GROMACS .gro file of C-alpha atoms in nm:
model
  431
    1MET     CA    1   3.665   7.913   5.145
    2LEU     CA    2   3.716   7.821   5.516
    3SER     CA    3   3.330   7.806   5.533
    4LYS     CA    4   3.359   7.522   5.276
    5ILE     CA    5   3.672   7.338   5.439
    6PHE     CA    6   3.541   7.329   5.782
    7ARG     CA    7   3.148   7.297   5.702
    8LEU     CA    8   3.090   7.624   5.925
    9ASN     CA    9   2.746   7.655   5.813
   10GLN     CA   10   2.619   7.313   5.888
   11ASN     CA   11   2.788   7.339   6.234
   12HIS     CA   12   2.617   7.677   6.312
   13THR     CA   13   2.922   7.879   6.358
   14ASP     CA   14   3.135   8.165   6.176
   15VAL     CA   15   3.497   8.233   6.119
   16LYS     CA   16   3.497   8.506   6.385
   17THR     CA   17   3.361   8.264   6.655
   18GLU     CA   18   3.574   7.996   6.558
   19ILE     CA   19   3.907   8.212   6.572
   20LEU     CA   20   3.797   8.338   6.929
   21ALA     CA   21   3.741   7.981   7.033
   22GLY     CA   22   4.091   7.895   6.923
   23ILE     CA   23   4.244   8.177   7.112
   24THR     CA   24   4.025   8.074   7.426
   25THR     CA   25   4.169   7.693   7.394
   26PHE     CA   26   4.524   7.799   7.333
   27LEU     CA   27   4.531   8.045   7.649
   28THR     CA   28   4.409   7.738   7.854
   29MET     CA   29   4.644   7.493   7.724
   30VAL     CA   30   4.955   7.692   7.644
   31TYR     CA   31   5.094   7.605   7.986
   32ILE     CA   32   5.220   7.282   7.854
   33VAL     CA   33   5.468   7.449   7.651
   34VAL     CA   34   5.645   7.570   7.976
   35VAL     CA   35   5.560   7.268   8.207
   36ASN     CA   36   5.649   6.992   7.975
   37PRO     CA   37   6.015   7.105   7.957
   38ALA     CA   38   6.020   7.190   8.331
   39ILE     CA   39   5.924   6.829   8.393
   40LEU     CA   40   6.135   6.628   8.148
   41SER     CA   41   6.447   6.821   8.217
   42ASN     CA   42   6.441   6.599   8.539
   43ALA     CA   43   6.508   6.306   8.310
   44GLY     CA   44   6.809   6.490   8.153
   45VAL     CA   45   6.627   6.585   7.828
   46PRO     CA   46   6.773   6.927   7.691
   47PHE     CA   47   6.536   7.204   7.725
   48ASP     CA   48   6.548   7.306   7.365
   49GLN     CA   49   6.461   6.962   7.259
   50VAL     CA   50   6.178   6.914   7.464
   51PHE     CA   51   6.041   7.269   7.381
   52MET     CA   52   6.048   7.194   7.023
   53ALA     CA   53   5.900   6.853   7.049
   54THR     CA   54   5.624   6.960   7.252
   55ILE     CA   55   5.538   7.203   6.994
   56ILE     CA   56   5.557   6.993   6.697
   57ALA     CA   57   5.367   6.712   6.851
   58ALA     CA   58   5.100   6.967   6.926
   59ILE     CA   59   5.092   7.128   6.596
   60VAL     CA   60   5.096   6.766   6.416
   61GLY     CA   61   4.810   6.612   6.632
   62THR     CA   62   4.614   6.935   6.614
   63LEU     CA   63   4.625   6.980   6.260
   64ILE     CA   64   4.532   6.623   6.182
   65MET     CA   65   4.232   6.667   6.418
   66ALA     CA   66   4.146   6.961   6.249
   67PHE     CA   67   4.160   6.859   5.893
   68ALA     CA   68   4.078   6.479   5.934
   69ALA     CA   69   3.811   6.495   6.197
   70ASN     CA   70   3.712   6.855   6.185
   71TYR     CA   71   3.675   6.868   6.583
   72PRO     CA   72   3.772   7.163   6.796
   73ILE     CA   73   3.961   6.945   7.015
   74ALA     CA   74   4.329   7.017   7.063
   75ILE     CA   75   4.641   6.772   7.100
   76ALA     CA   76   4.943   6.818   7.289
   77PRO     CA   77   5.180   6.603   7.520
   78GLY     CA   78   4.979   6.512   7.822
   79MET     CA   79   5.006   6.578   8.197
   80GLY     CA   80   5.099   6.280   8.407
   81LEU     CA   81   5.257   6.075   8.146
   82ASN     CA   82   5.547   6.336   8.123
   83ALA     CA   83   5.595   6.276   8.504
   84TYR     CA   84   5.585   5.935   8.456
   85PHE     CA   85   5.834   5.944   8.169
   86VAL     CA   86   6.086   6.112   8.436
   87THR     CA   87   6.031   5.858   8.688
   88GLU     CA   88   6.096   5.547   8.481
   89VAL     CA   89   6.416   5.714   8.376
   90VAL     CA   90   6.531   5.720   8.714
   91GLN     CA   91   6.380   5.392   8.809
   92GLN     CA   92   6.498   5.175   8.543
   93ASP     CA   93   6.857   5.332   8.549
   94VAL     CA   94   6.840   5.411   8.181
   95SER     CA   95   6.891   5.718   7.951
   96TYR     CA   96   6.592   5.925   7.839
   97SER     CA   97   6.651   5.788   7.478
   98VAL     CA   98   6.540   5.433   7.596
   99ILE     CA   99   6.221   5.581   7.720
  100LEU     CA  100   6.180   5.765   7.410
  101GLY     CA  101   6.180   5.451   7.245
  102THR     CA  102   5.896   5.312   7.470
  103VAL     CA  103   5.689   5.622   7.390
  104PHE     CA  104   5.756   5.568   7.002
  105ILE     CA  105   5.627   5.184   7.018
  106SER     CA  106   5.341   5.264   7.234
  107GLY     CA  107   5.265   5.531   6.964
  108ILE     CA  108   5.298   5.302   6.672
  109LEU     CA  109   5.070   5.044   6.869
  110PHE     CA  110   4.816   5.315   6.923
  111VAL     CA  111   4.801   5.409   6.524
  112ILE     CA  112   4.758   5.013   6.473
  113LEU     CA  113   4.487   4.988   6.728
  114SER     CA  114   4.285   5.295   6.585
  115LEU     CA  115   4.276   5.123   6.244
  116THR     CA  116   4.132   4.818   6.394
  117SER     CA  117   3.850   4.727   6.615
  118LEU     CA  118   4.095   4.599   6.885
  119ARG     CA  119   4.071   4.978   7.034
  120LYS     CA  120   3.707   4.933   7.079
  121THR     CA  121   3.744   4.588   7.236
  122LEU     CA  122   4.024   4.713   7.463
  123ILE     CA  123   3.824   5.013   7.613
  124THR     CA  124   3.519   4.812   7.653
  125ALA     CA  125   3.676   4.542   7.825
  126ILE     CA  126   3.841   4.728   8.100
  127PRO     CA  127   3.580   4.823   8.356
  128ALA     CA  128   3.514   5.215   8.468
  129SER     CA  129   3.613   5.157   8.823
  130LEU     CA  130   3.993   5.092   8.690
  131LYS     CA  131   3.955   5.351   8.428
  132TYR     CA  132   3.868   5.612   8.697
  133GLY     CA  133   4.116   5.491   8.942
  134ILE     CA  134   4.406   5.536   8.692
  135THR     CA  135   4.313   5.865   8.618
  136SER     CA  136   4.282   5.981   8.988
  137GLY     CA  137   4.594   5.798   9.062
  138ILE     CA  138   4.767   5.986   8.780
  139GLY     CA  139   4.609   6.322   8.924
  140LEU     CA  140   4.762   6.230   9.287
  141PHE     CA  141   5.091   6.134   9.120
  142ILE     CA  142   5.143   6.470   8.929
  143ALA     CA  143   5.005   6.682   9.238
  144PHE     CA  144   5.263   6.495   9.453
  145LEU     CA  145   5.530   6.593   9.196
  146GLY     CA  146   5.445   6.935   9.205
  147LEU     CA  147   5.477   6.956   9.587
  148ARG     CA  148   5.795   6.790   9.571
  149MET     CA  149   5.942   7.001   9.292
  150SER     CA  150   5.864   7.320   9.491
  151GLY     CA  151   6.012   7.227   9.818
  152ILE     CA  152   5.675   7.235   9.988
  153ILE     CA  153   5.719   6.850  10.066
  154VAL     CA  154   6.070   6.738  10.134
  155ALA     CA  155   6.238   6.422  10.228
  156SER     CA  156   6.239   6.287  10.561
  157ASP     CA  157   6.441   5.994  10.717
  158SER     CA  158   6.179   5.915  10.972
  159THR     CA  159   5.852   5.956  10.784
  160LEU     CA  160   5.988   5.951  10.423
  161VAL     CA  161   5.827   6.289  10.357
  162THR     CA  162   5.760   6.578  10.556
  163LEU     CA  163   5.655   6.961  10.527
  164GLY     CA  164   5.928   7.175  10.394
  165ASP     CA  165   6.005   7.547  10.515
  166LEU     CA  166   5.726   7.752  10.378
  167THR     CA  167   5.902   8.065  10.458
  168ALA     CA  168   6.209   7.976  10.214
  169PRO     CA  169   6.163   8.188   9.882
  170GLY     CA  170   6.070   7.886   9.659
  171PRO     CA  171   5.798   7.738   9.859
  172LEU     CA  172   5.667   8.088   9.969
  173LEU     CA  173   5.644   8.189   9.590
  174THR     CA  174   5.460   7.856   9.522
  175VAL     CA  175   5.206   7.889   9.797
  176PHE     CA  176   5.144   8.259   9.637
  177GLY     CA  177   5.128   8.104   9.282
  178LEU     CA  178   4.881   7.859   9.400
  179PHE     CA  179   4.658   8.070   9.575
  180VAL     CA  180   4.642   8.354   9.274
  181THR     CA  181   4.576   8.042   9.027
  182LEU     CA  182   4.285   7.925   9.254
  183ILE     CA  183   4.122   8.244   9.266
  184LEU     CA  184   4.161   8.260   8.886
  185ILE     CA  185   4.026   7.920   8.822
  186ALA     CA  186   3.727   7.979   9.101
  187ARG     CA  187   3.614   8.293   8.925
  188ASN     CA  188   3.612   8.105   8.596
  189ILE     CA  189   3.873   8.331   8.441
  190THR     CA  190   3.956   8.206   8.085
  191GLY     CA  191   4.330   8.106   8.061
  192GLY     CA  192   4.350   8.077   8.437
  193LEU     CA  193   4.641   7.854   8.460
  194PHE     CA  194   4.844   8.057   8.211
  195ILE     CA  195   4.763   8.398   8.376
  196GLY     CA  196   4.850   8.258   8.718
  197MET     CA  197   5.193   8.134   8.591
  198PHE     CA  198   5.241   8.488   8.429
  199ILE     CA  199   5.169   8.676   8.769
  200THR     CA  200   5.404   8.428   8.949
  201ALA     CA  201   5.673   8.476   8.716
  202ILE     CA  202   5.637   8.864   8.753
  203ILE     CA  203   5.680   8.810   9.129
  204GLY     CA  204   5.980   8.589   9.092
  205PHE     CA  205   6.148   8.821   8.836
  206PHE     CA  206   6.115   9.120   9.109
  207THR     CA  207   6.216   8.893   9.406
  208GLY     CA  208   6.509   8.776   9.187
  209GLN     CA  209   6.426   8.429   9.170
  210LEU     CA  210   6.343   8.459   8.791
  211GLN     CA  211   6.650   8.544   8.575
  212MET     CA  212   6.563   8.677   8.219
  213GLU     CA  213   6.796   8.680   7.926
  214GLY     CA  214   6.554   8.768   7.660
  215ILE     CA  215   6.195   8.737   7.538
  216MET     CA  216   6.208   8.665   7.185
  217ASP     CA  217   6.445   8.471   6.957
  218MET     CA  218   6.470   8.232   6.653
  219PRO     CA  219   6.336   7.864   6.739
  220PRO     CA  220   6.581   7.624   6.865
  221SER     CA  221   6.671   7.353   6.608
  222PRO     CA  222   6.472   7.036   6.654
  223VAL     CA  223   6.653   6.708   6.747
  224PHE     CA  224   6.511   6.419   6.544
  225TRP     CA  225   6.542   6.053   6.629
  226ASP     CA  226   6.692   6.055   6.952
  227MET     CA  227   6.579   5.728   7.059
  228ASP     CA  228   6.738   5.374   7.164
  229ILE     CA  229   6.462   5.135   7.062
  230GLY     CA  230   6.666   4.829   7.080
  231ALA     CA  231   6.757   4.908   7.450
  232VAL     CA  232   6.394   4.896   7.509
  233PHE     CA  233   6.389   4.512   7.448
  234SER     CA  234   6.707   4.432   7.625
  235ASN     CA  235   6.567   4.599   7.912
  236GLY     CA  236   6.231   4.426   7.899
  237LEU     CA  237   6.042   4.756   7.948
  238TYR     CA  238   5.717   4.605   7.803
  239THR     CA  239   5.521   4.715   8.106
  240VAL     CA  240   5.620   5.068   8.053
  241ILE     CA  241   5.528   5.053   7.676
  242PHE     CA  242   5.165   4.900   7.788
  243ALA     CA  243   5.137   5.191   8.065
  244PHE     CA  244   5.187   5.435   7.803
  245LEU     CA  245   4.949   5.306   7.552
  246LEU     CA  246   4.681   5.223   7.768
  247VAL     CA  247   4.666   5.569   7.986
  248THR     CA  248   4.705   5.745   7.650
  249ILE     CA  249   4.403   5.533   7.521
  250PHE     CA  250   4.175   5.611   7.806
  251ASP     CA  251   4.299   5.963   7.856
  252THR     CA  252   4.204   6.066   7.490
  253THR     CA  253   3.877   5.859   7.462
  254GLY     CA  254   3.753   6.006   7.771
  255THR     CA  255   3.843   6.352   7.687
  256MET     CA  256   3.704   6.321   7.317
  257ILE     CA  257   3.392   6.197   7.468
  258GLY     CA  258   3.346   6.459   7.702
  259VAL     CA  259   3.437   6.746   7.478
  260ALA     CA  260   3.193   6.609   7.189
  261GLU     CA  261   2.893   6.573   7.439
  262GLN     CA  262   2.950   6.952   7.546
  263ALA     CA  263   2.967   7.023   7.174
  264GLY     CA  264   2.654   6.801   7.078
  265PHE     CA  265   2.859   6.573   6.851
  266ILE     CA  266   2.753   6.238   7.006
  267ARG     CA  267   2.479   6.044   6.829
  268LYS     CA  268   2.174   5.915   6.972
  269ASP     CA  269   2.332   5.558   6.966
  270GLY     CA  270   2.622   5.702   7.179
  271SER     CA  271   2.865   5.680   6.905
  272LEU     CA  272   3.121   5.948   6.806
  273PRO     CA  273   3.128   6.028   6.421
  274ARG     CA  274   3.480   6.031   6.253
  275ALA     CA  275   3.634   5.872   6.591
  276ARG     CA  276   3.890   5.689   6.402
  277ALA     CA  277   4.035   5.999   6.255
  278ALA     CA  278   4.032   6.181   6.604
  279LEU     CA  279   4.223   5.891   6.775
  280MET     CA  280   4.477   5.883   6.481
  281ALA     CA  281   4.552   6.234   6.543
  282ASP     CA  282   4.662   6.150   6.908
  283ALA     CA  283   4.843   5.856   6.793
  284SER     CA  284   5.057   6.057   6.532
  285ALA     CA  285   5.126   6.311   6.782
  286THR     CA  286   5.261   6.051   7.032
  287THR     CA  287   5.458   5.900   6.757
  288VAL     CA  288   5.611   6.208   6.595
  289GLY     CA  289   5.652   6.366   6.938
  290ALA     CA  290   5.867   6.063   7.048
  291MET     CA  291   6.054   6.110   6.725
  292PHE     CA  292   6.148   6.466   6.830
  293GLY     CA  293   6.188   6.401   7.212
  294THR     CA  294   5.884   6.432   7.430
  295SER     CA  295   5.652   6.192   7.636
  296PRO     CA  296   5.295   6.071   7.472
  297SER     CA  297   5.018   6.327   7.361
  298SER     CA  298   4.673   6.337   7.454
  299ALA     CA  299   4.349   6.537   7.380
  300TYR     CA  300   4.307   6.819   7.587
  301ILE     CA  301   4.001   6.863   7.823
  302GLU     CA  302   4.073   7.255   7.822
  303SER     CA  303   3.932   7.210   7.444
  304SER     CA  304   3.598   7.256   7.645
  305SER     CA  305   3.690   7.605   7.701
  306GLY     CA  306   3.677   7.682   7.328
  307VAL     CA  307   3.370   7.483   7.272
  308ALA     CA  308   3.198   7.684   7.545
  309ALA     CA  309   3.302   8.002   7.356
  310GLY     CA  310   3.149   7.849   7.029
  311GLY     CA  311   3.387   7.671   6.866
  312ARG     CA  312   3.257   7.375   6.673
  313THR     CA  313   3.487   7.283   6.400
  314GLY     CA  314   3.872   7.215   6.279
  315LEU     CA  315   3.912   7.586   6.246
  316THR     CA  316   3.914   7.635   6.614
  317THR     CA  317   4.189   7.380   6.642
  318THR     CA  318   4.383   7.515   6.314
  319VAL     CA  319   4.396   7.865   6.501
  320VAL     CA  320   4.539   7.661   6.811
  321ALA     CA  321   4.796   7.512   6.601
  322ILE     CA  322   4.897   7.841   6.420
  323LEU     CA  323   4.912   7.974   6.790
  324PHE     CA  324   5.184   7.710   6.884
  325ILE     CA  325   5.359   7.776   6.565
  326LEU     CA  326   5.423   8.132   6.705
  327SER     CA  327   5.505   8.024   7.053
  328MET     CA  328   5.819   7.869   6.898
  329PHE     CA  329   5.983   8.229   6.896
  330PHE     CA  330   5.945   8.251   7.277
  331ALA     CA  331   6.200   7.994   7.380
  332PRO     CA  332   6.415   8.248   7.604
  333VAL     CA  333   6.120   8.331   7.842
  334VAL     CA  334   5.983   7.981   7.840
  335GLY     CA  335   6.330   7.856   7.932
  336ALA     CA  336   6.369   8.092   8.214
  337VAL     CA  337   6.004   8.050   8.341
  338SER     CA  338   6.026   7.649   8.314
  339GLY     CA  339   6.353   7.648   8.529
  340LEU     CA  340   6.175   7.805   8.844
  341PRO     CA  341   5.946   7.533   9.003
  342ALA     CA  342   5.750   7.776   9.178
  343ILE     CA  343   5.591   7.889   8.862
  344THR     CA  344   5.517   7.547   8.719
  345SER     CA  345   5.428   7.356   9.049
  346PRO     CA  346   5.112   7.527   9.122
  347VAL     CA  347   4.965   7.393   8.765
  348LEU     CA  348   5.081   7.035   8.849
  349ILE     CA  349   4.878   7.058   9.188
  350ILE     CA  350   4.571   7.199   9.037
  351VAL     CA  351   4.537   6.963   8.715
  352GLY     CA  352   4.623   6.669   8.978
  353CYS     CA  353   4.275   6.814   9.113
  354PHE     CA  354   4.097   6.807   8.787
  355MET     CA  355   4.195   6.431   8.747
  356MET     CA  356   4.019   6.347   9.074
  357GLY     CA  357   3.674   6.400   8.948
  358GLY     CA  358   3.624   6.038   8.806
  359LEU     CA  359   3.626   5.918   9.172
  360ALA     CA  360   3.291   5.998   9.219
  361LYS     CA  361   3.166   5.742   8.969
  362VAL     CA  362   3.337   5.473   9.126
  363LYS     CA  363   3.102   5.227   9.313
  364TRP     CA  364   3.241   5.258   9.638
  365GLU     CA  365   2.968   5.039   9.790
  366SER     CA  366   3.077   4.745   9.594
  367PHE     CA  367   3.410   4.618   9.740
  368ASP     CA  368   3.506   4.418   9.430
  369ASP     CA  369   3.509   4.758   9.236
  370ALA     CA  370   3.621   4.985   9.494
  371PHE     CA  371   3.931   4.811   9.626
  372PRO     CA  372   4.112   4.790   9.259
  373ALA     CA  373   4.028   5.155   9.233
  374PHE     CA  374   4.174   5.235   9.587
  375ILE     CA  375   4.491   5.036   9.534
  376ILE     CA  376   4.581   5.198   9.196
  377ILE     CA  377   4.524   5.546   9.349
  378LEU     CA  378   4.726   5.466   9.653
  379SER     CA  379   5.020   5.306   9.481
  380MET     CA  380   5.080   5.530   9.205
  381PRO     CA  381   5.210   5.820   9.407
  382LEU     CA  382   5.379   5.591   9.676
  383THR     CA  383   5.573   5.377   9.451
  384SER     CA  384   5.640   5.680   9.183
  385SER     CA  385   5.522   5.429   8.893
  386ILE     CA  386   5.211   5.457   8.712
  387ALA     CA  387   5.292   5.082   8.583
  388THR     CA  388   5.295   4.953   8.912
  389GLY     CA  389   4.950   5.114   9.010
  390ILE     CA  390   4.799   4.968   8.690
  391SER     CA  391   4.966   4.612   8.752
  392PHE     CA  392   4.785   4.624   9.112
  393GLY     CA  393   4.451   4.718   8.990
  394PHE     CA  394   4.449   4.454   8.709
  395ILE     CA  395   4.535   4.195   8.909
  396THR     CA  396   4.316   4.258   9.224
  397TYR     CA  397   3.993   4.345   9.020
  398PRO     CA  398   3.949   3.976   8.832
  399LEU     CA  399   4.074   3.799   9.168
  400LEU     CA  400   3.781   3.969   9.391
  401LYS     CA  401   3.540   3.909   9.113
  402LEU     CA  402   3.630   3.541   9.105
  403VAL     CA  403   3.617   3.470   9.489
  404MET     CA  404   3.282   3.677   9.485
  405GLY     CA  405   3.126   3.467   9.222
  406LYS     CA  406   3.136   3.704   8.948
  407GLY     CA  407   3.402   3.579   8.740
  408LYS     CA  408   3.178   3.584   8.418
  409GLU     CA  409   3.148   3.941   8.448
  410VAL     CA  410   3.527   3.997   8.373
  411HIS     CA  411   3.642   4.005   8.018
  412TRP     CA  412   3.905   3.721   7.916
  413MET     CA  413   4.150   4.024   7.846
  414LEU     CA  414   4.165   4.101   8.203
  415TYR     CA  415   4.248   3.748   8.305
  416MET     CA  416   4.533   3.745   8.061
  417PHE     CA  417   4.654   4.076   8.166
  418ALA     CA  418   4.647   3.984   8.547
  419VAL     CA  419   4.868   3.680   8.454
  420ILE     CA  420   5.121   3.888   8.268
  421PHE     CA  421   5.129   4.134   8.537
  422ILE     CA  422   5.171   3.883   8.797
  423LEU     CA  423   5.464   3.712   8.618
  424GLN     CA  424   5.613   4.079   8.565
  425LEU     CA  425   5.598   4.171   8.927
  426VAL     CA  426   5.762   3.814   9.044
  427PHE     CA  427   6.029   3.780   8.790
  428PHE     CA  428   6.111   4.155   8.644
  429PRO     CA  429   6.007   4.356   8.971
  430GLY     CA  430   6.228   4.660   8.842
  431HIS     CA  431   6.041   4.690   8.511
   0.00000   0.00000   0.00000
């Protein structure tokens, strides 16, 4: 039965291999169940709401990926965009319900784009240097967040930020957790991020920093439709919508291509079979996740660990979805762990490092390619805004190409975006 549904024989795999691959993928990405509530709680979203929304989004997206696309690629709320969600709540001075509205609208737009050729046009129109710059900028953005949350970096009147007291319990435990996790990952231990969090949590428990009130319980009741879509338009948060949409599309597409290449799914012409169904899985997870109270979802590069373990079909991701369902019953321990920044901060710092890999592919010898990527990377963490970084990159890229006599190389959409972003920065700088 399973062999027929997921075409196991055609993909040269079996049930045992797929189950083990699913467990492997889950262990490498289950950290999001802890980290996402820890981050979004800073925006005022209740823990129980984010906890359930994270799991529901992961289950919906991953099951659609499993049955519609038959790929071993798991979906869950993405790192980076959850941090951006928090900063937008603070900077726009609105409630989290309003930013959830922007996530929902971006999800709907993603669904529409996934059904049309506009998605392909948008992806091909935007140059590689901007894509790599955006991903790397988000990497610095979330690593900086991890350093701040843990107290390793603190505010300073004279230099804006400075090194915190590393002998204080929180920063000290963070440094310990960071080094333990780095060792696990350097040794290629499966689930290194999760195991690192587990070891840090044990130390936190015995040092009195982690207070446990139980391990298992019935899942919290999910919260549905806690959004204020009307306020999205009254506050003019169009750039926020665009930032969520753009980054989700790039992140998901890049991840899918990377994992698909590893698994051998890419055709000779470079196309990905069932790409529309795969993108629809992510778009649906983003939309559903917003309905229940979480930031946008994305395909997880951690799926490559399951592929390395032999996963080749949707049975791998079905196993991942089942394990996410089981994780609903561990809300007490997740709540306690996510409330201690020393446990979650090392994950943010290390994932930030992973996201910097694209910098090697930027043409640094070409100034008109290099500077837009550089200004994106620089401005995202310093302005605490992914949207601002994107704006700077989309303005400087076509401008430099024009003055260097390469204007015809730039797609007309980039000129349109540049004008829009200039107008937005001049007339609506707070958005």
